[in-house]
Amino acid sequence: MKKIAVCYKWVLNDADIRVNEKSRDLDVEKSKPQINEYDRNGLATGVMLKESAGAAELVGVTCGADTEPSAKDALSRGPDVVYYLSDPALAQADSTASSKVLAAMIRSLGDVDVVICSECSSDEYAQQVGPRLAALLGWPSVSYVSAVSVNGDTLTLDRKLEEGTETVTVKAPVVIVVSPDVCDAPIPGVKQILSAKKKPSHALTLAGIGLSAETVKPLAAVQSVKAPLTSRKAVNLMADGESVAEAVAKLVKQLSTEGVL
Amino acid sequence: MRDIWIIAENTPWARTLAAAAATLSKGAKTIAFVNGDEAAAKDAIAHGAAEAYSLPLPADAPWEAYTPALADKAGKEKPSLILLSASRRCRDMASRLAALLDAPCFSEGKNITVSDAGVTVSTMLYGGLAVKTAATSAETALITIGAKDFEHGAADPSRSGKVGTLPLSSAGVTVTGRKPRVAQTVDLGAAAKVLGVGRGVSEQGDLVVIRNLAKAIGAEVGCSRPIAEFFKWMPEECYIGISGQQLKPQLYIAVGISGQAQHYFGIRDARTIVSINKDKESLMNQNADYFIPADWKDAVTELLKAVQK
Ligand SMILES: Cc1cc2nc3c(=O)[nH]c(=O)nc-3n(C[C@H](O)[C@H](O)[C@H](O)COP(=O)(O)OP(=O)(O)OC[C@H]3O[C@@H](n4cnc5c(N)ncnc54)[C@H](O)[C@@H]3O)c2cc1C
Ligand SMILES: Cc1cc2nc3c(=O)[nH]c(=O)nc-3n(C[C@H](O)[C@H](O)[C@H](O)COP(=O)(O)OP(=O)(O)OC[C@H]3O[C@@H](n4cnc5c(N)ncnc54)[C@H](O)[C@@H]3O)c2cc1C
């Protein structure tokens, strides 16, 4: 095999997103971008596959409004090189647009045998980009992959579905969409972080891969993004300096009254 | 409005989707594609489809191998809407169909409204933290539908309609084996009371204390994703949230869980939510009905004592 490419998405850390209680808008001020958690397992799968397939190169691929800062982090997780595409036109990219851009990026790289995507992104959770990308490339795809092995240009994959596990074989070129349990994603150590600084990363442009801002326009117009109302009371049972035992006694009484204990 | 298509992973799903189509169709014709034999297609007709296609699971190819034939047909007939089950095979199929048709696809669409101008759909962002509402006037829009979003109606066995099938195309993927899922040891979905264990419980041995409390109050024990997926203290079926189990118990007690949106999504419909988390400001505490901002071990020990009295 020549190249294995891993698509990773640069997303906001959702743990730091807050809701403005009045407007129900999202406050993303404190939230920093990071590599989509699920894609860390995708990158680890790439490292494992490169080794077992004896592939020449592991490539990281990402696109979005501002993806350059992602390269260092991605490179510390195993790829030999990262290709990123940043364009303001992608700030509103939906799954349709993202998969079109990624397909054109993969084509422009050439010699890619396996593309690895993860099941979903932590922001939209659409679970669409991997299979869409395969359809656009005209390649077979296998989704919900929980185990991977390789022999020459043939991959054997386990898919975890609702009804059970399906084992399939498929020849490269192929897009595989991995679930988080496919392999562990080790946290990069000092050595990996230092060696990432020496690895190359390259910027691609929409025009350079033959696309225009027009072709990546979303097919649906966003009307609103609002947090739903929560109606929980959030009663602090230790608000008046109660001991744990007192708080528990209050809780038991309350739950019994509500008839839920 | 042109036809509505429904593409279903199995018969129960076909009934749910037929109900969804009936709600949205305004009299438009429903055409069903069901994983199953001719009887499955006929069942879809009895539940409201005008035409139904049986797409039996092939022995040596994934079910998704029907995608090219479906894309071909959709390209010619241009249904207004294609509704699919929000199950794994159908999500895969929805994405590929959308790419082949260059159509928008909404994952687990809710609050769907159809008008002459197009379709408006809400989807979730950041694991339920926010809801995004978007509109499209695309010729065909795809939407995957959650299992609990529509109630299916009764069968009308007197209904009749055309029954057919579609060709498979070799997608280059060969199935060499299938193993059914092993029966679940716990049925969290059926439990009236659930205790959720999170990373705040730092030792696997501590699970004993929590199981004792569960036994005392007649609850099942579930957990957050890291407990099952990274620590592997509990089977995967036990984790609660957007990518795990979605529950509707009367009581949920979160023990050492931070309450990130992805976890909360799985319990937001619980009647009463209690959180035990030493961080007063944690999302779990702030989104619970009652919370005890203390060390979980103290609280659980006291709770066990109190309920045993
Ligand atoms: C803060 C924020 C706000 C946004 N707001 C909007 C909005 O209002 N409207 C809108 O239409 N879009 C918006 N987007 C963009 C949108 O979230 C995604 O780019 C698009 O929907 C594709 O992601 P998905 O959820 O379909 O990916 P999924 O299909 O869930 O992702 C599956 C896999 O595909 C790959 N992948 C997906 N996207 C990329 C990528 N860009 N680069 C590399 N690999 C990728 C990864 O391997 C990933 O694991 C926003 C993004 C962010 C970060
Ligand atoms: C795309 C995506 C999908 C996901 N899907 C899911 C999902 O389906 N389900 C899920 O659960 N997660 C899911 N997650 C992960 C989720 O974002 C959180 O990371 C996870 O739920 C956190 O688990 P936790 O609360 O156990 O751990 P932590 O976030 O580490 O929280 C531990 C909590 O314990 C408290 N604590 C610590 N010590 C004590 C003590 N002694 N006594 C009392 N409290 C204590 C701390 O204050 C903290 O709040 C998903 C993430 C992503 C990105």
XYZ file of C-alpha atoms and ligand atoms in Angstrom:
676
model
C 0.000 0.000 0.000
C 1.101 3.522 -0.688
C -0.922 6.022 1.289
C -3.400 5.766 4.114
C -5.361 8.949 4.790
C -7.204 9.806 8.011
C -9.884 12.503 7.947
C -10.082 14.374 11.184
C -12.323 17.289 12.067
C -11.224 20.349 14.044
C -14.162 21.061 16.346
C -14.915 23.183 19.381
C -14.461 21.480 22.738
C -18.097 21.068 23.649
C -17.335 20.655 27.352
C -16.601 24.395 27.487
C -19.650 25.593 25.585
C -22.130 27.384 27.802
C -25.712 28.382 27.247
C -26.839 31.968 27.644
C -29.798 31.416 29.949
C -31.713 34.415 28.619
C -31.320 34.150 24.869
C -30.782 30.351 24.746
C -27.849 31.063 22.426
C -24.613 29.117 22.694
C -21.673 30.921 24.227
C -18.569 29.457 22.607
C -16.180 32.148 23.851
C -14.377 29.864 26.294
C -14.360 26.862 23.995
C -11.128 26.081 22.187
C -10.944 23.967 19.060
C -9.583 20.451 19.337
C -9.378 17.286 17.283
C -12.801 15.647 17.305
C -12.542 13.025 20.043
C -13.672 10.188 17.824
C -11.091 11.083 15.201
C -8.321 10.426 17.730
C -9.270 6.765 17.485
C -9.328 7.144 13.695
C -5.776 8.509 13.756
C -4.672 5.652 16.014
C -6.260 3.188 13.578
C -4.207 4.808 10.812
C -0.984 4.279 12.769
C -1.854 0.636 13.358
C -2.873 0.041 9.741
C 0.206 1.749 8.313
C 2.371 -0.603 10.308
C 0.498 -3.810 9.558
C 0.035 -3.003 5.865
C 3.569 -1.720 5.480
C 2.168 1.433 3.887
C 4.604 4.087 2.778
C 2.832 7.091 4.244
C 0.148 8.076 6.741
C -1.574 11.323 5.829
C -3.876 13.493 7.946
C -6.583 15.408 6.076
C -8.844 18.146 7.386
C -10.926 21.051 6.109
C -12.850 23.869 7.732
C -12.876 27.609 8.275
C -9.571 27.707 10.143
C -7.781 24.374 10.337
C -4.111 25.310 10.213
C -3.734 25.267 14.020
C -4.810 21.602 14.008
C -1.744 20.346 12.150
C 0.674 20.162 15.110
C -1.797 18.285 17.279
C -2.690 15.872 14.478
C 0.963 15.224 13.617
C 1.712 14.295 17.230
C -0.833 11.497 16.844
C 1.007 9.640 14.110
C 0.599 11.001 10.570
C 3.778 11.676 8.568
C 2.222 14.717 6.936
C -0.977 16.773 7.215
C -2.902 18.430 4.388
C -5.286 21.083 5.626
C -7.673 23.333 3.798
C -8.867 26.544 5.435
C -11.484 28.691 3.785
C -14.055 31.026 5.325
C -16.604 29.540 2.918
C -16.435 26.365 5.012
C -17.599 28.007 8.257
C -21.122 26.952 7.322
C -20.152 23.692 5.632
C -22.639 20.879 6.138
C -22.012 17.172 5.595
C -22.617 17.652 1.863
C -19.982 20.350 1.542
C -17.473 18.718 3.872
C -17.586 15.451 1.950
C -17.199 17.222 -1.399
C -14.116 19.058 -0.183
C -12.604 15.957 1.403
C -13.212 13.921 -1.773
C -11.445 16.540 -3.874
C -8.574 16.683 -1.368
C -8.149 12.885 -1.446
C -8.215 12.888 -5.251
C -5.596 15.608 -5.409
C -3.289 13.659 -3.090
C -3.314 10.637 -5.400
C -2.219 7.065 -4.559
C -4.494 6.835 -1.515
C -5.419 3.203 -0.791
C -7.438 3.559 2.384
C -9.331 6.539 3.803
C -10.226 6.313 7.473
C -13.077 8.399 8.855
C -14.645 8.125 12.256
C -18.255 7.505 12.969
C -19.194 11.013 13.891
C -18.157 14.446 14.914
C -18.889 15.785 18.361
C -20.634 18.873 17.026
C -23.172 17.736 14.448
C -23.042 14.028 15.174
C -24.386 13.519 11.670
C -22.584 10.240 10.920
C -22.645 11.113 7.253
C -19.285 12.220 5.961
C -17.551 8.821 5.638
C -20.133 7.034 3.445
C -20.807 10.234 1.487
C -17.108 10.591 0.753
C -16.944 6.998 -0.516
C -19.930 7.536 -2.786
C -18.342 10.670 -4.243
C -15.032 8.882 -4.823
C -16.889 5.904 -6.295
C -15.171 3.606 -3.781
C -16.681 0.929 -1.587
C -17.146 1.882 2.049
C -17.600 -0.030 5.244
C -19.104 1.748 8.254
C -19.290 1.072 12.019
C -15.988 -0.811 11.909
C -14.893 -2.229 15.263
C -11.910 -4.386 14.138
C -9.459 -4.098 11.243
C -6.858 -6.457 9.794
C -5.046 -6.304 6.483
C -3.464 -8.779 4.103
C -1.919 -7.279 0.965
C -4.575 -5.003 -0.475
C -7.457 -6.852 1.195
C -8.960 -5.640 4.458
C -10.998 -7.796 6.792
C -13.340 -5.755 8.941
C -15.870 -6.356 11.706
C -18.907 -4.072 11.658
C -20.914 -3.615 14.809
C -24.604 -3.302 13.905
C -27.792 -3.374 15.983
C -28.430 -7.021 15.142
C -24.869 -8.194 15.765
C -21.477 -8.287 14.103
C -20.938 -8.549 10.353
C -17.506 -9.568 9.079
C -16.600 -8.353 5.595
C -13.652 -8.331 3.238
C -12.951 -5.539 0.807
C -10.114 -4.582 -1.512
C -8.426 -1.166 -1.537
C -9.168 1.539 -2.478
C -11.799 1.811 0.227
C -13.224 4.218 2.806
C -13.582 2.742 6.267
C -15.586 4.430 8.983
C -14.408 3.366 12.420
C -16.202 3.259 15.777
C -14.337 4.391 18.882
C -13.850 0.846 20.172
C -11.717 -0.059 17.136
C -8.553 0.763 19.075
C -7.317 2.902 21.936
C -6.142 6.421 21.226
C -3.010 7.041 23.289
C -2.411 10.594 24.493
C 0.685 11.935 22.695
C 3.792 12.057 24.905
C 6.579 14.649 24.951
C 8.512 12.702 22.308
C 5.558 12.632 19.913
C 4.871 16.323 20.463
C 8.498 17.242 19.777
C 8.761 15.070 16.676
C 5.529 16.583 15.334
C 7.347 19.913 15.104
C 9.679 18.444 12.499
C 6.952 16.949 10.321
C 5.581 18.790 7.283
C 2.081 20.174 6.798
C 0.703 21.658 3.600
C -2.123 24.085 2.926
C -4.483 23.274 0.058
C -6.970 25.756 -1.396
C -10.452 25.282 -2.827
C -9.289 26.623 -6.193
C -6.233 24.368 -6.079
C -8.401 21.250 -5.797
C -10.830 22.442 -8.454
C -13.705 23.695 -6.293
C -15.311 27.098 -5.919
C -17.041 28.639 -2.915
C -20.280 28.128 -4.847
C -19.864 24.317 -4.970
C -19.514 24.073 -1.201
C -22.619 26.064 -0.330
C -24.799 24.119 2.145
C -27.989 22.608 0.714
C -30.013 23.694 3.731
C -30.210 27.196 5.169
C -29.762 27.383 8.931
C -32.562 29.368 10.546
C -31.573 29.114 14.183
C -29.310 27.399 16.693
C -30.829 27.489 20.187
C -30.417 25.541 23.408
C -33.622 23.792 24.454
C -35.171 24.893 27.728
C -34.484 22.722 30.733
C -37.020 22.642 33.482
C -35.020 20.964 36.228
C -35.057 22.658 39.607
C -31.401 22.020 40.548
C -32.091 22.105 44.279
C -28.859 22.036 46.283
C -29.614 19.809 49.266
C -26.610 21.180 51.150
C -27.282 24.846 50.441
C -27.796 25.727 54.104
C -24.745 23.934 55.416
C -26.479 20.587 55.898
C -24.320 17.540 56.543
C -24.315 14.751 53.970
C -26.554 12.685 56.269
C -29.046 15.560 56.520
C -28.996 16.098 52.784
C -29.640 12.403 52.208
C -32.538 12.431 54.675
C -34.096 15.357 52.788
C -33.586 13.562 49.503
C -35.205 10.337 50.683
C -38.187 12.251 52.022
C -38.582 14.231 48.803
C -38.251 11.210 46.504
C -40.726 9.266 48.601
C -43.228 12.105 48.385
C -42.824 12.121 44.614
C -43.347 8.364 44.625
C -40.199 7.634 42.652
C -38.074 5.860 45.262
C -45.928 17.177 -3.162
C -44.413 14.169 -4.931
C -44.045 10.733 -3.332
C -42.579 10.019 0.075
C -40.210 7.095 0.278
C -39.547 5.129 3.412
C -36.495 2.890 3.731
C -36.640 0.622 6.758
C -34.153 -1.622 8.528
C -36.918 -4.093 9.480
C -40.693 -4.437 9.859
C -41.180 -2.536 13.145
C -39.193 0.328 11.632
C -41.272 0.185 8.447
C -44.424 0.665 10.529
C -42.924 3.642 12.362
C -41.787 5.232 9.110
C -45.157 4.590 7.449
C -46.744 6.512 10.318
C -44.219 9.317 9.853
C -44.954 9.429 6.128
C -48.703 9.529 6.755
C -48.237 12.463 9.140
C -46.095 14.440 6.705
C -47.484 13.420 3.347
C -50.632 15.534 2.983
C -52.060 12.795 0.836
C -48.924 12.072 -1.191
C -48.199 8.444 -2.009
C -45.906 6.430 0.270
C -43.501 3.950 -1.317
C -41.800 1.528 1.058
C -38.482 -0.312 0.843
C -38.091 -2.846 3.614
C -35.330 -5.184 4.695
C -37.255 -8.456 4.592
C -39.247 -10.817 2.422
C -42.498 -10.321 0.521
C -44.486 -10.579 3.751
C -42.527 -7.594 5.075
C -43.445 -5.603 1.962
C -47.109 -6.572 2.364
C -46.997 -5.540 6.013
C -45.796 -2.105 4.909
C -48.760 -1.871 2.541
C -51.127 -2.856 5.352
C -49.624 0.015 7.342
C -50.220 2.620 4.676
C -47.733 2.250 1.814
C -49.159 2.348 -1.699
C -46.301 0.297 -3.125
C -43.670 -1.751 -1.336
C -40.373 -3.340 -2.248
C -38.878 -6.275 -0.413
C -35.117 -5.959 -0.006
C -34.034 -9.194 1.692
C -30.676 -9.261 3.491
C -28.222 -10.843 1.020
C -26.134 -13.744 2.347
C -22.797 -12.525 1.045
C -23.191 -8.764 0.763
C -24.180 -6.015 3.191
C -27.769 -4.800 2.927
C -26.385 -1.436 1.868
C -25.616 -3.037 -1.515
C -29.136 -1.962 -2.584
C -27.989 1.679 -2.465
C -27.081 2.073 -6.168
C -30.448 0.663 -7.277
C -32.259 2.956 -4.856
C -30.235 5.965 -6.017
C -31.005 5.133 -9.615
C -34.730 4.885 -8.963
C -34.794 8.019 -6.796
C -32.930 9.938 -9.478
C -35.698 9.090 -11.943
C -38.762 9.374 -9.709
C -37.559 12.290 -7.579
C -39.478 11.659 -4.352
C -39.903 14.822 -2.254
C -38.790 13.127 0.914
C -36.904 9.970 1.760
C -37.369 8.892 5.375
C -35.025 6.246 6.760
C -34.630 4.513 10.103
C -31.986 6.075 12.317
C -30.312 2.679 12.530
C -26.776 1.941 11.473
C -27.360 0.349 8.072
C -29.930 2.977 7.143
C -27.744 5.859 8.282
C -24.995 4.498 6.063
C -27.440 4.150 3.195
C -28.884 7.629 3.779
C -25.440 9.220 3.570
C -24.515 7.413 0.376
C -27.874 8.091 -1.257
C -27.572 11.759 -0.325
C -24.138 11.950 -1.925
C -25.298 10.179 -5.092
C -28.362 12.455 -5.370
C -26.462 15.565 -4.205
C -29.224 16.035 -1.663
C -29.316 17.322 1.917
C -29.664 14.733 4.637
C -30.792 15.460 8.183
C -29.679 13.038 10.880
C -32.451 12.229 13.383
C -34.654 15.036 12.177
C -37.337 16.337 14.526
C -40.162 18.891 14.249
C -40.377 18.255 10.533
C -42.697 20.568 8.627
C -43.444 20.269 4.943
C -44.759 23.111 2.803
C -44.773 24.000 -0.873
C -41.530 25.883 -0.289
C -39.731 22.835 1.043
C -38.917 21.141 4.312
C -37.905 22.541 7.685
C -36.158 20.182 10.084
C -34.556 20.444 13.520
C -31.447 18.469 14.355
C -29.360 18.369 17.448
C -25.952 19.985 17.947
C -23.300 19.119 20.517
C -25.143 16.099 21.808
C -28.352 17.893 22.610
C -26.856 21.105 23.958
C -28.537 22.995 21.140
C -31.078 22.473 18.419
C -30.400 23.602 14.883
C -33.329 24.395 12.645
C -32.714 24.467 8.912
C -34.817 24.688 5.781
C -34.230 23.328 2.315
C -35.985 23.617 -0.998
C -33.952 20.786 -2.539
C -35.844 18.526 -4.950
C -35.319 15.568 -2.635
C -34.443 15.733 1.071
C -33.412 12.764 3.206
C -34.213 12.484 6.902
C -33.377 9.703 9.311
C -36.088 9.242 11.938
C -35.707 8.116 15.557
C -37.489 4.935 16.625
C -39.616 6.686 19.251
C -40.620 9.749 17.253
C -43.774 8.367 15.651
C -46.327 5.822 16.867
C -47.405 3.379 14.229
C -51.080 2.838 13.570
C -53.034 -0.397 13.241
C -52.681 -2.649 10.207
C -55.419 -2.597 7.600
C -55.172 -6.048 5.948
C -57.686 -5.050 3.271
C -55.209 -2.631 1.717
C -53.462 -3.786 -1.442
C -50.694 -2.450 -3.636
C -47.851 -3.326 -5.914
C -45.102 -5.460 -4.355
C -41.665 -5.656 -5.947
C -37.958 -5.932 -5.323
C -34.771 -4.203 -6.500
C -31.492 -5.582 -7.863
C -28.339 -5.784 -5.767
C -25.109 -4.390 -7.041
C -21.762 -5.676 -5.982
C -20.277 -2.858 -3.973
C -16.984 -4.705 -3.733
C -17.732 -5.663 -0.140
C -18.104 -9.386 0.633
C -19.732 -10.608 3.829
C -17.873 -13.618 5.216
C -19.751 -14.043 8.485
C -22.492 -12.738 10.751
C -22.783 -13.183 14.489
C -25.999 -12.220 16.273
C -25.647 -9.911 19.240
C -25.441 -11.757 22.531
C -28.478 -11.205 24.695
C -28.111 -8.304 27.065
C -27.581 -9.135 30.681
C -29.284 -5.993 31.909
C -32.269 -4.271 30.428
C -31.708 -0.657 31.373
C -34.514 0.468 29.087
C -37.095 -1.379 31.165
C -35.816 -0.264 34.573
C -37.904 2.217 36.556
C -34.867 3.308 38.556
C -31.336 3.631 37.274
C -28.068 4.471 39.013
C -25.402 5.924 36.732
C -21.730 5.491 37.561
C -19.208 8.035 36.291
C -15.519 8.696 36.405
C -15.902 10.307 39.807
C -15.995 6.727 41.084
C -12.305 6.140 40.759
C -11.917 2.454 41.571
C -13.617 -0.531 40.027
C -13.840 -2.124 43.487
C -16.110 0.740 44.555
C -18.813 -0.541 42.232
C -19.778 -2.987 45.006
C -21.036 -0.136 47.187
C -23.105 1.229 44.320
C -24.529 -2.166 43.437
C -25.562 -2.597 47.070
C -27.479 0.658 46.931
C -29.043 -0.388 43.617
C -30.202 -3.650 45.136
C -31.649 -1.869 48.156
C -33.799 0.456 46.055
C -34.489 -1.964 43.189
C -32.495 -0.093 40.550
C -30.333 -1.183 37.620
C -26.813 0.166 37.253
C -25.647 1.992 34.143
C -22.664 4.232 33.520
C -21.076 7.014 31.486
C -19.233 6.195 28.292
C -15.677 6.241 29.671
C -16.592 3.690 32.355
C -17.685 1.181 29.705
C -15.585 2.110 26.736
C -12.250 3.077 28.221
C -12.156 1.425 31.655
C -14.307 -1.519 30.553
C -15.734 -1.920 34.081
C -19.151 -2.629 32.597
C -20.379 -4.025 29.290
C -20.965 -1.550 26.493
C -24.746 -2.035 26.692
C -24.597 -0.289 30.055
C -23.539 3.129 29.000
C -26.057 5.862 28.783
C -26.126 8.746 26.330
C -26.316 9.850 22.783
C -24.116 7.031 21.525
C -25.379 4.556 24.126
C -28.720 3.859 25.788
C -31.506 6.431 25.876
C -33.696 5.888 28.911
C -36.893 7.186 30.431
C -36.815 5.946 34.050
C -38.836 7.477 36.848
C -35.646 8.021 38.838
C -32.079 8.522 37.701
C -29.286 8.973 40.223
C -25.977 10.109 38.708
C -22.979 9.222 40.853
C -19.758 11.060 39.978
C -20.935 12.044 36.508
C -20.065 15.458 35.061
C -23.236 15.614 32.966
C -21.829 16.482 29.553
C -24.520 16.961 26.923
C -23.766 13.595 25.322
C -24.486 11.798 28.565
C -27.426 13.966 29.573
C -29.103 13.203 26.254
C -29.667 9.641 27.450
C -31.541 10.602 30.626
C -33.132 13.954 29.882
C -36.572 12.340 29.780
C -36.228 10.813 33.255
C -38.969 11.967 35.605
C -36.672 12.847 38.493
C -32.919 13.323 38.248
C -30.606 13.310 41.252
C -26.901 14.101 41.027
C -24.193 13.302 43.515
C -21.138 15.278 42.424
C -18.641 17.039 44.638
C -18.335 19.884 42.139
C -21.315 22.083 42.971
C -21.151 23.822 39.595
C -20.941 20.639 37.517
C -23.393 20.420 34.637
C -24.913 17.292 36.163
C -25.752 19.111 39.386
C -27.046 22.159 37.570
C -29.313 20.046 35.346
C -30.662 17.766 38.061
C -33.813 18.143 40.139
C -31.846 17.594 43.356
C -28.141 17.435 43.943
C -25.794 16.644 46.773
C -22.466 18.427 46.296
C -20.359 15.955 48.277
C -18.033 13.014 47.966
C -20.074 10.273 46.378
C -18.880 7.623 48.829
C -20.220 9.515 51.845
C -23.505 10.242 50.120
C -24.042 6.712 48.821
C -23.161 5.195 52.195
C -25.638 7.495 53.944
C -28.270 6.811 51.308
C -27.863 3.063 51.723
C -28.250 3.455 55.495
C -31.337 5.630 55.065
C -33.174 3.318 52.667
C -32.346 0.222 54.714
C -34.086 1.721 57.723
C -18.834 25.457 16.024
C -19.332 24.929 14.719
C -20.520 25.412 14.228
C -21.007 24.949 13.026
N -22.171 25.460 12.611
C -22.685 25.006 11.465
C -23.923 25.502 11.023
O -24.526 26.360 11.652
N -24.412 25.020 9.868
C -23.758 24.059 9.169
O -24.268 23.641 8.150
N -22.588 23.574 9.555
C -22.017 24.021 10.691
N -20.822 23.534 11.084
C -20.082 22.578 10.234
C -20.566 21.173 10.403
O -20.539 20.849 11.763
C -19.722 20.092 9.705
O -18.636 20.571 9.011
C -20.481 19.243 8.744
O -21.789 19.123 9.170
C -19.841 17.844 8.579
O -19.777 17.191 9.785
P -20.711 15.987 10.176
O -21.243 16.232 11.521
O -21.623 15.675 9.073
O -19.609 14.923 10.282
P -19.806 13.405 10.568
O -20.389 12.772 9.381
O -20.507 13.205 11.882
O -18.272 13.099 10.705
C -17.767 11.802 10.428
C -16.309 11.816 10.123
O -16.080 12.499 8.908
C -14.804 13.139 8.933
N -15.008 14.578 8.813
C -16.162 15.280 8.920
N -15.958 16.588 8.697
C -14.635 16.713 8.449
C -13.791 17.819 8.148
N -14.263 19.075 8.058
N -12.470 17.600 7.943
C -11.961 16.336 8.005
N -12.709 15.254 8.310
C -14.022 15.435 8.524
C -14.187 12.764 10.245
O -13.435 11.581 10.066
C -15.409 12.500 11.115
O -15.126 11.646 12.192
C -20.292 23.969 12.283
C -19.109 23.492 12.778
C -18.611 23.953 13.984
C -17.315 23.426 14.495
C -19.345 12.372 19.987
C -19.351 12.025 21.439
C -20.308 11.141 21.906
C -20.349 10.810 23.264
N -21.319 9.974 23.703
C -21.415 9.726 25.021
C -22.460 8.914 25.546
O -23.300 8.384 24.823
N -22.503 8.716 26.877
C -21.601 9.283 27.747
O -21.721 9.081 28.960
N -20.614 10.037 27.278
C -20.489 10.277 25.943
N -19.471 11.054 25.497
C -18.454 11.502 26.453
C -18.894 12.719 27.237
O -18.613 13.883 26.512
C -18.140 12.810 28.572
O -16.763 12.828 28.315
C -18.458 11.687 29.519
O -19.846 11.509 29.654
C -17.845 11.994 30.858
O -17.970 10.910 31.708
P -17.996 11.104 33.281
O -19.042 12.073 33.665
O -18.055 9.740 33.882
O -16.528 11.640 33.610
P -15.985 13.091 33.931
O -16.402 14.057 32.936
O -14.541 12.916 34.199
O -16.731 13.494 35.274
C -16.464 12.983 36.534
C -17.249 13.813 37.538
O -17.113 13.227 38.824
C -16.997 14.243 39.789
N -16.255 13.664 40.910
C -14.933 13.374 40.985
N -14.627 12.802 42.165
C -15.786 12.732 42.863
C -16.105 12.253 44.135
N -15.198 11.687 44.934
N -17.388 12.350 44.543
C -18.339 12.905 43.740
N -18.070 13.375 42.518
C -16.811 13.294 42.072
C -16.271 15.368 39.121
O -16.623 16.613 39.714
C -16.768 15.253 37.670
O -17.850 16.122 37.453
C -19.403 11.369 24.148
C -18.448 12.243 23.663
C -18.408 12.571 22.325
C -17.369 13.522 21.836
